[in-house]
Coordinates of C-alpha atoms and ligand atoms in Angstrom, one line a residue:
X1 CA 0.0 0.0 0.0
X2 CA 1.1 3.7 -0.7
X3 CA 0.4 6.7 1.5
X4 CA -1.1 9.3 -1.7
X5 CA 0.2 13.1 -1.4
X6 CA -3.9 14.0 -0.9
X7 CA -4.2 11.4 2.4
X8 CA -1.1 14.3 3.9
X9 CA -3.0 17.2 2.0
X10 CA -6.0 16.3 4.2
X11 CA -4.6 15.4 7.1
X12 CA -2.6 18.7 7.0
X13 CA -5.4 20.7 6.5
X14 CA -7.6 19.6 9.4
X15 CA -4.7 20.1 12.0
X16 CA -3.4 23.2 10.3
X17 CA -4.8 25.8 12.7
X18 CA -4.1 24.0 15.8
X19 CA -0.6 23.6 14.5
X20 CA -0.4 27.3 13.6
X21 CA -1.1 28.4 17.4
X22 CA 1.7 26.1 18.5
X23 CA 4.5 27.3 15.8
X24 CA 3.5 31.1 15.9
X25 CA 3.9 30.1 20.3
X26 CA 7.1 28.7 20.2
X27 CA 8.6 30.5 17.2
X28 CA 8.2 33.4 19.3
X29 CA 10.4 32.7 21.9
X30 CA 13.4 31.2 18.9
X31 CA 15.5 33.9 17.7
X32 CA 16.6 32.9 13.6
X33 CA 14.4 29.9 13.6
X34 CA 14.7 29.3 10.0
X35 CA 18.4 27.7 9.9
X36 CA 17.1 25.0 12.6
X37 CA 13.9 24.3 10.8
X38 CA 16.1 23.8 7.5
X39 CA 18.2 21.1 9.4
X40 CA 15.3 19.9 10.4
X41 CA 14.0 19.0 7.0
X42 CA 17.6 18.1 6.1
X43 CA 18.0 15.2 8.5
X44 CA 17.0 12.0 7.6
X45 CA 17.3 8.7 10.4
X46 CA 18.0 5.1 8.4
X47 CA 15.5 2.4 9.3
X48 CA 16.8 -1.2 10.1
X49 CA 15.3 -3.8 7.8
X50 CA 15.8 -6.3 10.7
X51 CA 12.6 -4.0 12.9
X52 CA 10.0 -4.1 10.7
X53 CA 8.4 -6.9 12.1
X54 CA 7.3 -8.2 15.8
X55 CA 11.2 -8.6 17.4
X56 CA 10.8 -11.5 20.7
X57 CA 13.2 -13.1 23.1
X58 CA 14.3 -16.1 24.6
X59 CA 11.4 -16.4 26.4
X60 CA 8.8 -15.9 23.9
X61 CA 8.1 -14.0 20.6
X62 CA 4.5 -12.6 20.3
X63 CA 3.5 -12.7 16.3
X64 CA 2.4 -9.4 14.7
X65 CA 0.1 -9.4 11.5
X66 CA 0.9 -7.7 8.6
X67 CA 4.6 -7.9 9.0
X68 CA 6.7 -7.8 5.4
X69 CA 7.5 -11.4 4.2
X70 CA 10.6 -9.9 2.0
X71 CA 12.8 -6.8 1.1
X72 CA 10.4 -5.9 -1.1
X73 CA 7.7 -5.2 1.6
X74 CA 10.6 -3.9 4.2
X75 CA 10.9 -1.5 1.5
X76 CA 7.8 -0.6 1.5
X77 CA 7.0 0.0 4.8
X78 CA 10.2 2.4 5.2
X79 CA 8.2 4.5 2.4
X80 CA 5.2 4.3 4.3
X81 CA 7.1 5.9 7.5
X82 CA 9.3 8.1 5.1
X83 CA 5.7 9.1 3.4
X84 CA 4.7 10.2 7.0
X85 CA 7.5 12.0 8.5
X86 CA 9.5 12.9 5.5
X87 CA 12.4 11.9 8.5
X88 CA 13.3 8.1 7.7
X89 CA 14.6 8.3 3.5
X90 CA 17.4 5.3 4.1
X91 CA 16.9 1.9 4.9
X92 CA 19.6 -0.5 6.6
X93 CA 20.0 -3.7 5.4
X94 CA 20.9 -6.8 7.2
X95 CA 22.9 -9.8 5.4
X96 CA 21.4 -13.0 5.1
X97 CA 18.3 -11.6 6.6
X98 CA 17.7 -9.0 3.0
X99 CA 19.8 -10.7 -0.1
X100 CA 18.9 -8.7 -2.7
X101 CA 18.3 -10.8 -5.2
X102 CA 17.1 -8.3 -8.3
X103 CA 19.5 -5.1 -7.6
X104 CA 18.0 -3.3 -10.5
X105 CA 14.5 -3.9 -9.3
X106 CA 15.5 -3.1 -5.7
X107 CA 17.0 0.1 -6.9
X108 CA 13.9 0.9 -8.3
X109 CA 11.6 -0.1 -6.3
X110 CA 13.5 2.7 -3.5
X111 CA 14.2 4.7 -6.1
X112 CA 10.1 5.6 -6.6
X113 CA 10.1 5.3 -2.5
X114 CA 12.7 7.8 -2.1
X115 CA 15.0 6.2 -0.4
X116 CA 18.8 5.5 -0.2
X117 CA 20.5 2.3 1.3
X118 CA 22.4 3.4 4.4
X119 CA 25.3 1.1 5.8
X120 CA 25.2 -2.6 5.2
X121 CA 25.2 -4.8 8.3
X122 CA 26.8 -8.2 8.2
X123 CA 26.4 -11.5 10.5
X124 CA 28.4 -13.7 11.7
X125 CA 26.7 -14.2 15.3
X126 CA 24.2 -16.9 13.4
X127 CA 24.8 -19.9 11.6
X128 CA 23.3 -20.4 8.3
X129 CA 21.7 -23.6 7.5
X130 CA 24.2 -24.7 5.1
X131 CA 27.4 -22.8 6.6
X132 CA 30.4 -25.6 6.5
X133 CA 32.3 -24.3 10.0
X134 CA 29.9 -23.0 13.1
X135 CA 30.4 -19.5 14.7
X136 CA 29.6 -21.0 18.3
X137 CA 33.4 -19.9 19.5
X138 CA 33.5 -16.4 17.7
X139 CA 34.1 -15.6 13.7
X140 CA 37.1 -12.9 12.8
X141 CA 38.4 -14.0 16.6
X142 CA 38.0 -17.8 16.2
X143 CA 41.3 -19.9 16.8
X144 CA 40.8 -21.6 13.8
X145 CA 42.1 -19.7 10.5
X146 CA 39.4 -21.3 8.2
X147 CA 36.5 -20.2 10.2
X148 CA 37.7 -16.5 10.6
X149 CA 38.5 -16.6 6.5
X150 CA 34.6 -17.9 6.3
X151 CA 34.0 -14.7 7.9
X152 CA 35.9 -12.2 6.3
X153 CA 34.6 -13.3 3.2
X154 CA 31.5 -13.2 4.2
X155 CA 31.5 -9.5 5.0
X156 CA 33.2 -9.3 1.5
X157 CA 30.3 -10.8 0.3
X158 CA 27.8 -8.2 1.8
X159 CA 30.5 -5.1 0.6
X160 CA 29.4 -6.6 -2.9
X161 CA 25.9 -6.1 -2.0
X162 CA 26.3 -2.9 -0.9
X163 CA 28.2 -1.7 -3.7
X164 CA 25.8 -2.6 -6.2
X165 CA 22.7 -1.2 -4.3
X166 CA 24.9 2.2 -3.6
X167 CA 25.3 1.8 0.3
X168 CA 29.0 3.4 1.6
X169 CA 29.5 1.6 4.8
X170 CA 29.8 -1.4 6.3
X171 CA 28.8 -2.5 10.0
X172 CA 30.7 -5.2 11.3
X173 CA 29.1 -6.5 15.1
X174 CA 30.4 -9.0 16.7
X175 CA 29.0 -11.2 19.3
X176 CA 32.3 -12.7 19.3
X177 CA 34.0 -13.0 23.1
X178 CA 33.8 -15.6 25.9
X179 CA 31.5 -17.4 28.9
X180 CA 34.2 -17.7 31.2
X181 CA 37.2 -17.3 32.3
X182 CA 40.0 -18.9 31.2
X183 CA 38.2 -19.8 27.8
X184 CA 39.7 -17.4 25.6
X185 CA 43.4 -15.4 25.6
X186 CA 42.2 -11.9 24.9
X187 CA 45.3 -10.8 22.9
X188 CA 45.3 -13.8 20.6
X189 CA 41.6 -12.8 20.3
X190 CA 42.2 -8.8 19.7
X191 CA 45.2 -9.6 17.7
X192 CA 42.9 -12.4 15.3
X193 CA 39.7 -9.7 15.2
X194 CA 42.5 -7.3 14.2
X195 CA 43.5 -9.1 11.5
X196 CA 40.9 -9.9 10.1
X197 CA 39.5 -6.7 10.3
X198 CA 42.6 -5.4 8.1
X199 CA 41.1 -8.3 5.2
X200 CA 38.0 -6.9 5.5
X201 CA 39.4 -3.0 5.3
X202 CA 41.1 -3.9 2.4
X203 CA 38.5 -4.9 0.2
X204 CA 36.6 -1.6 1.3
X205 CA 36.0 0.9 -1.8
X206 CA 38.1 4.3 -1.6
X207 CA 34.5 5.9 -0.6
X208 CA 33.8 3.3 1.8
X209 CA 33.8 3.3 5.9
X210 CA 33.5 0.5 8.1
X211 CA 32.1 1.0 11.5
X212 CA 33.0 -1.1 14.3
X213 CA 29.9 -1.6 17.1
X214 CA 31.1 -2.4 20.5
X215 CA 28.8 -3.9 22.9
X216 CA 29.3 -4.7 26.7
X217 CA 27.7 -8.6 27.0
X218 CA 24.9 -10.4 25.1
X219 CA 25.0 -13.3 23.8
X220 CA 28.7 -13.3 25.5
X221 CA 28.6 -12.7 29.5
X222 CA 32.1 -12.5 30.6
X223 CA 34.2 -11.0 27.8
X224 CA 33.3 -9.0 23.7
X225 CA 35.9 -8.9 21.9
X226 CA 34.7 -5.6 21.2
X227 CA 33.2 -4.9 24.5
X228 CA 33.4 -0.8 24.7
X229 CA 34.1 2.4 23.3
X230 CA 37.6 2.3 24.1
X231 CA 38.3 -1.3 22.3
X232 CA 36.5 -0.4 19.1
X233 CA 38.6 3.2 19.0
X234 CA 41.5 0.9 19.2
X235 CA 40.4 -1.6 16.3
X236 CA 39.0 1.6 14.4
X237 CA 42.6 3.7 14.8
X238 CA 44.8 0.5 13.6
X239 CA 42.7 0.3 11.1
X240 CA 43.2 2.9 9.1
X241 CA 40.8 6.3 8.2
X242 CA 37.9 4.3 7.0
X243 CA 37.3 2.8 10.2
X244 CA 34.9 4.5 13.2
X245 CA 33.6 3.5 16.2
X246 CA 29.6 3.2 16.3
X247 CA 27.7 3.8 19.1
X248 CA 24.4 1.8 19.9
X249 CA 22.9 3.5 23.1
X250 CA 22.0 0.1 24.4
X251 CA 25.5 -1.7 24.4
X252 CA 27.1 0.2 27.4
X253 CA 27.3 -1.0 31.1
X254 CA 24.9 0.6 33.2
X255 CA 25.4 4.4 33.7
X256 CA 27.4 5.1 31.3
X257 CA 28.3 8.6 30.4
X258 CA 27.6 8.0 26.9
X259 CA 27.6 12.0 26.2
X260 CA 31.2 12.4 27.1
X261 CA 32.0 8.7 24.8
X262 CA 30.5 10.9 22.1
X263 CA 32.2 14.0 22.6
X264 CA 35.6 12.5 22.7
X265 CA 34.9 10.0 19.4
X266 CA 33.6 13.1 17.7
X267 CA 37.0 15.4 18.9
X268 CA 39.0 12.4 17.8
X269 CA 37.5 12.2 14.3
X270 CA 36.2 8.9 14.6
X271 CA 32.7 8.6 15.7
X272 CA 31.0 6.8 12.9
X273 CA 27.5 7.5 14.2
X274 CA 24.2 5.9 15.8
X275 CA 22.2 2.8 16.4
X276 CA 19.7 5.0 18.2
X277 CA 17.2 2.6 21.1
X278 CA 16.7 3.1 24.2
X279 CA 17.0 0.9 27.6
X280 CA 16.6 0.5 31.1
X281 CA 18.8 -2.1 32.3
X282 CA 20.4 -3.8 29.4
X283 CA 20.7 -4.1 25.5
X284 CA 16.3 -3.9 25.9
X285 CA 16.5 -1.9 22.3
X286 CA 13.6 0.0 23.2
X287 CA 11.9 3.0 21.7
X288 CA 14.1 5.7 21.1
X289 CA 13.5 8.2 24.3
X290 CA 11.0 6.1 26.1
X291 CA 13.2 5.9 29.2
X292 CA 16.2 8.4 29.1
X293 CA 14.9 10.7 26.8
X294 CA 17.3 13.5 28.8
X295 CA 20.3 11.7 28.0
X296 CA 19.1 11.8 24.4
X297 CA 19.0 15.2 24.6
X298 CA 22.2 15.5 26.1
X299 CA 24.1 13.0 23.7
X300 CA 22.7 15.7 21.0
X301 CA 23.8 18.5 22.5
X302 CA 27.3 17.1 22.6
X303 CA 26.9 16.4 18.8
X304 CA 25.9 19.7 17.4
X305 CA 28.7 21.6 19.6
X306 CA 30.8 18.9 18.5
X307 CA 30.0 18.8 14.5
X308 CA 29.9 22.7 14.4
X309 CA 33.8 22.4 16.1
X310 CA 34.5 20.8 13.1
X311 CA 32.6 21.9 10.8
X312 CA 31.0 19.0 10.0
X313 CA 27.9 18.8 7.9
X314 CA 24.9 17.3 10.0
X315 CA 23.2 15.3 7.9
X316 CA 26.0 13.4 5.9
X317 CA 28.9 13.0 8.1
X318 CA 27.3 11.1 10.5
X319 CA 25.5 7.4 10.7
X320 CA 22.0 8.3 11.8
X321 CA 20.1 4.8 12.0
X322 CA 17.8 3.2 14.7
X323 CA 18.5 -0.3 16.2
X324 CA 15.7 -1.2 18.0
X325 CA 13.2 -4.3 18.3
X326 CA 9.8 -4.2 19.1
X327 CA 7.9 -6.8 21.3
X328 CA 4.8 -5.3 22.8
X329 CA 4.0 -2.5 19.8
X330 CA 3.1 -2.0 16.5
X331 CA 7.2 -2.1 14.4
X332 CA 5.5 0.9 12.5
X333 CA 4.3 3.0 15.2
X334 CA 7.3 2.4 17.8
X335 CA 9.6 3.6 14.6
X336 CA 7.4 6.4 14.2
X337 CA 7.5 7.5 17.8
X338 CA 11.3 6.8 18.0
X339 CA 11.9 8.8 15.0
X340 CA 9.7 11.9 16.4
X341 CA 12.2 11.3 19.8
X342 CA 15.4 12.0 17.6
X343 CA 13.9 14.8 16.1
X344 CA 13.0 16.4 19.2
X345 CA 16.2 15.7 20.7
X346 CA 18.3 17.1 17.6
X347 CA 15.9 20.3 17.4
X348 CA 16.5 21.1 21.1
X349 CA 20.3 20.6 20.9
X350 CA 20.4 23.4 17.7
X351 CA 18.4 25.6 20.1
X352 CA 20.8 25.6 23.1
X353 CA 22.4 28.9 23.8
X354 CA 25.9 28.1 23.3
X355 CA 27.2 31.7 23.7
X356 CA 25.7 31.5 27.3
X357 CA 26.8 28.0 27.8
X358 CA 30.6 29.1 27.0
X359 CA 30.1 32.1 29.4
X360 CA 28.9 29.7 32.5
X361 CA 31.1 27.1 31.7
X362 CA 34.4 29.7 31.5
X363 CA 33.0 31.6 34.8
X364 CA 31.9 27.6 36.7
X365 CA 29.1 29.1 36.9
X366 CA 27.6 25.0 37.2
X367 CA 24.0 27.0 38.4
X368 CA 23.7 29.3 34.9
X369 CA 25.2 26.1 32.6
X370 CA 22.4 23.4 33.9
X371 CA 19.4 26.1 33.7
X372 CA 20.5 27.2 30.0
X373 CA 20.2 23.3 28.9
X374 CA 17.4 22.5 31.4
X375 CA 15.4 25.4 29.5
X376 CA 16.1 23.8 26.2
X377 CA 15.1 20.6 27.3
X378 CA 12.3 21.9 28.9
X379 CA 11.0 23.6 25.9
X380 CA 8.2 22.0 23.8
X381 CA 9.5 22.0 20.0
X382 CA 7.0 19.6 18.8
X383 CA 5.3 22.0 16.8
X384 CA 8.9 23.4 15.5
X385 CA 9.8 19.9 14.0
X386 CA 6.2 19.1 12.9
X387 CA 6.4 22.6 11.2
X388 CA 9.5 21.1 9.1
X389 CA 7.5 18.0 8.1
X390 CA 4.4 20.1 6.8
X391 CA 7.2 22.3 4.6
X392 CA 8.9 18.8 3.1
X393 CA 5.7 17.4 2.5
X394 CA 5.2 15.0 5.4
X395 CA 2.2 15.0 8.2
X396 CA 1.7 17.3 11.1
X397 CA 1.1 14.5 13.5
X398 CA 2.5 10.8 11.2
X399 CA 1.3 8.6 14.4
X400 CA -2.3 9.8 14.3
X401 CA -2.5 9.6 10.3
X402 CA -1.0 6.1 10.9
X403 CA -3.9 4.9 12.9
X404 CA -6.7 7.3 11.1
X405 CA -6.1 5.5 7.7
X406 CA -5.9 2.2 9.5
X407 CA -2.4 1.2 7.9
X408 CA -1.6 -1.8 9.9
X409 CA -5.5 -3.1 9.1
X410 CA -4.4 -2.4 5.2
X411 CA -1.7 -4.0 5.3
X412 CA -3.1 -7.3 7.4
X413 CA -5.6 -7.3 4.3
X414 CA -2.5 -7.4 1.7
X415 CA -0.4 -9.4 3.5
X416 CA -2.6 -11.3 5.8
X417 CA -2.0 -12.4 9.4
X418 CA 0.7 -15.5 9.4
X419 CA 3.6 -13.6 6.7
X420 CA 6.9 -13.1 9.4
X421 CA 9.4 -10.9 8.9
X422 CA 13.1 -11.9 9.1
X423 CA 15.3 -10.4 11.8
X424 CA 15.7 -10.6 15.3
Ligands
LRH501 C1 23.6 -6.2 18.3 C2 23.0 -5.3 17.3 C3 23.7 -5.1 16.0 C4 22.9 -5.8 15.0 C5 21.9 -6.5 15.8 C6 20.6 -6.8 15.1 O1 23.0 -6.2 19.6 O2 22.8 -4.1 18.0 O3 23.8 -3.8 15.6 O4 23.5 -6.5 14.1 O5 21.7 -5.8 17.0
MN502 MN1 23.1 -2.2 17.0

């Protein structure tokens, strides 16, 4: 099913003066508003292919209906939220989960959907049904030489992929690491992720990055071979300068300082950018801003005073993508909701006074520096990044056109109830 320009035109229209009252309020109190509503429109979140169906765990998995059976209805259903919020033009695709089997028709087929094909993600945490060596002990850190060369080609392979589909960037996770102690020697395993890493970097395109995710435990609990921030910088800086460390919000021990992870990856040149979800106690990849939706604000705020240091440009120079998995709501509408959180987030982080921030920060004036980003935070810019949907051509409120044209019943009546989608 397609979302037609007249479904927005009318949705629009009958929340246009409501909306109005809300900009003109807001706008009031924003001094050059029109820069941050032009980022606004400008930024653009990728959608993982592997959350558009009803995610579980090891305790149970609750089926969905309507979910997309192949890339082709993935695809769709990233134009159907891209349709809405004008905010989600790049889908992420996982390998096995999404072959591409037709590039030319995929193309295509995003091509009339506006969208682009953001980093590629590969896997080597699963074993395929007809894979010859098993990844139960790790893959590029595996003590045998033959399994981590099954690996490395295999994130060969999904380059290849990417390359013909026009993605630029490669993800390379690894569950890789050990139970307990004494099962693995942790330099033998840095030293074999390392190296094969350095295959894998070398059959990169020139325009390529690859971004190495660190996560703290899961499915490991005692050691990751790429367990934190630190780890990954360290893979990412013998690398070479198409390697950067990615940040998923849920992979850190608890309490992290993830702001201050961010500010130093971006001072250093090598943050490669987001799996935006959020969490309460550990890698729960759940809406984006449903729990911490202050630490959101202040992981942005570190980005756009750390992007503008170097003058970086917002909207290409970073991975912007959500990792999250949804077992209680709708995939569509908890996408929808987390992309509205990252847009609020961002928008508040342009609006923070940095001249006054610089002033109470150079005069420890702690007092003035926590009430001039507790004001931001404490402002409502709903209407402000709504106000940039309605100018690209999105909805005023995508959630509540989401449920008025009853998309998830339309698509239970193309699709039916029993189609799965692949992922986690
Ligand atoms: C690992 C991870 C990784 C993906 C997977 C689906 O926890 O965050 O980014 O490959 O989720
Ligand atoms: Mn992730």
């Amino acid at each position: 099913m397609r979302i037609e320009k007249y479904n927005i035109e009318e949705h629009n229209q009958s929340m246009l003066a409501e909306h109005k009252r809300k900009f003109d309020f807001v706008a009031a109190g924003v001094k050059n508003i029109e820069p941050v509503i032009q980022k606004l429109i400008d930024f653009n979140v990728a959608i993982p292919s592997w959350a558009l169906g009803t995610g579980g765990t090891r305790f149970g998995r609750f089926s969905g209906a309507g979910e997309p059976g192949n890339i082709e209805g993935k695809m769709e259903d990233v134009g159907l939220l891209h349709a809405l919020n004008q905010s989600s033009g790049a889908i992420s695709l996982h390998i096995p989960w999404d072959i591409p089997e037709n590039y030319a028709a995929i193309k295509t087929l995003a091509a009339q959907l506006g969208l682009k094909f953001d980093a590629m993600n590969s896997n080597t945490f699963q074993d395929q049904k007809d894979q010859p060596l098993s990844y139960k002990f790790g893959s590029l850190q595996h003590v045998d030489k033959k399994v981590r060369k099954q690996a490395i080609d295999h994130n060969i392979e999904v380059i290849k992929h990417g390359v013909e589909l026009g993605s630029k960037a490669l993800t390379v996770w690894l569950s890789d690491g050990s139970c307990f102690p004494g099962q693995l020697n942790f330099r033998k395993a840095f030293q074999n992720t390392l190296e094969s890493l350095q295959e894998i970097y070398a059959g990169l395109p020139a325009d390529w990055k690859v971004f190495v995710e660190y996560k703290a435990y899961e499915p490991n609990f005692y050691s990751m071979t790429v367990g934190d921030w630190g780890q990954s910088l360290l893979y990412a800086n013998k690398l070479g300068s198409k390697a950067y460390t990615l940040v998923d919000l849920g992979h850190h021990l608890a309490n992290a300082n993830i702001e201050q992870i961010v500010a130093l990856l971006l001072m250093e040149g090598k943050l490669a950018g987001f799996h935006f979800n959020d969490s309460k106690y550990g890698d729960d990849d759940l809406t984006v801003g449903s729990i911490k939706p202050y630490q959101l604000f202040l992981i942005f705020n570190e980005l756009v005073e750390g992007m503008d240091a170097r003058g970086m440009d917002h909207t290409t120079d970073l991975g912007w993508m959500i990792d999250a998995s949804h077992n209680v709501k709708d995939p569509l509408e908890d996408l929808l909701q987390s992309v509205e959180a990252i847009m609020i987030s961002y928008a508040q982080a342009l609006l923070v006074d940095r001249v006054k921030l610089n002033e109470a920060q150079q005069n420890n004036d702690v007092v003035a520096a926590q009430e001039v980003l507790q004001n931001t935070f404490r402002t409502d810019v709903r209407a402000i990044v709504a106000e940039a949907r309605l100018r690209s051509g999105g909805a005023i409120s995508p959630l509540q056109l989401f449920r008025q044209m009853k998309i998830r019943e339309q698509l239970i009546k193309e699709r039916g109830t029993k189609s799965v989608a692949t992922g986690l």
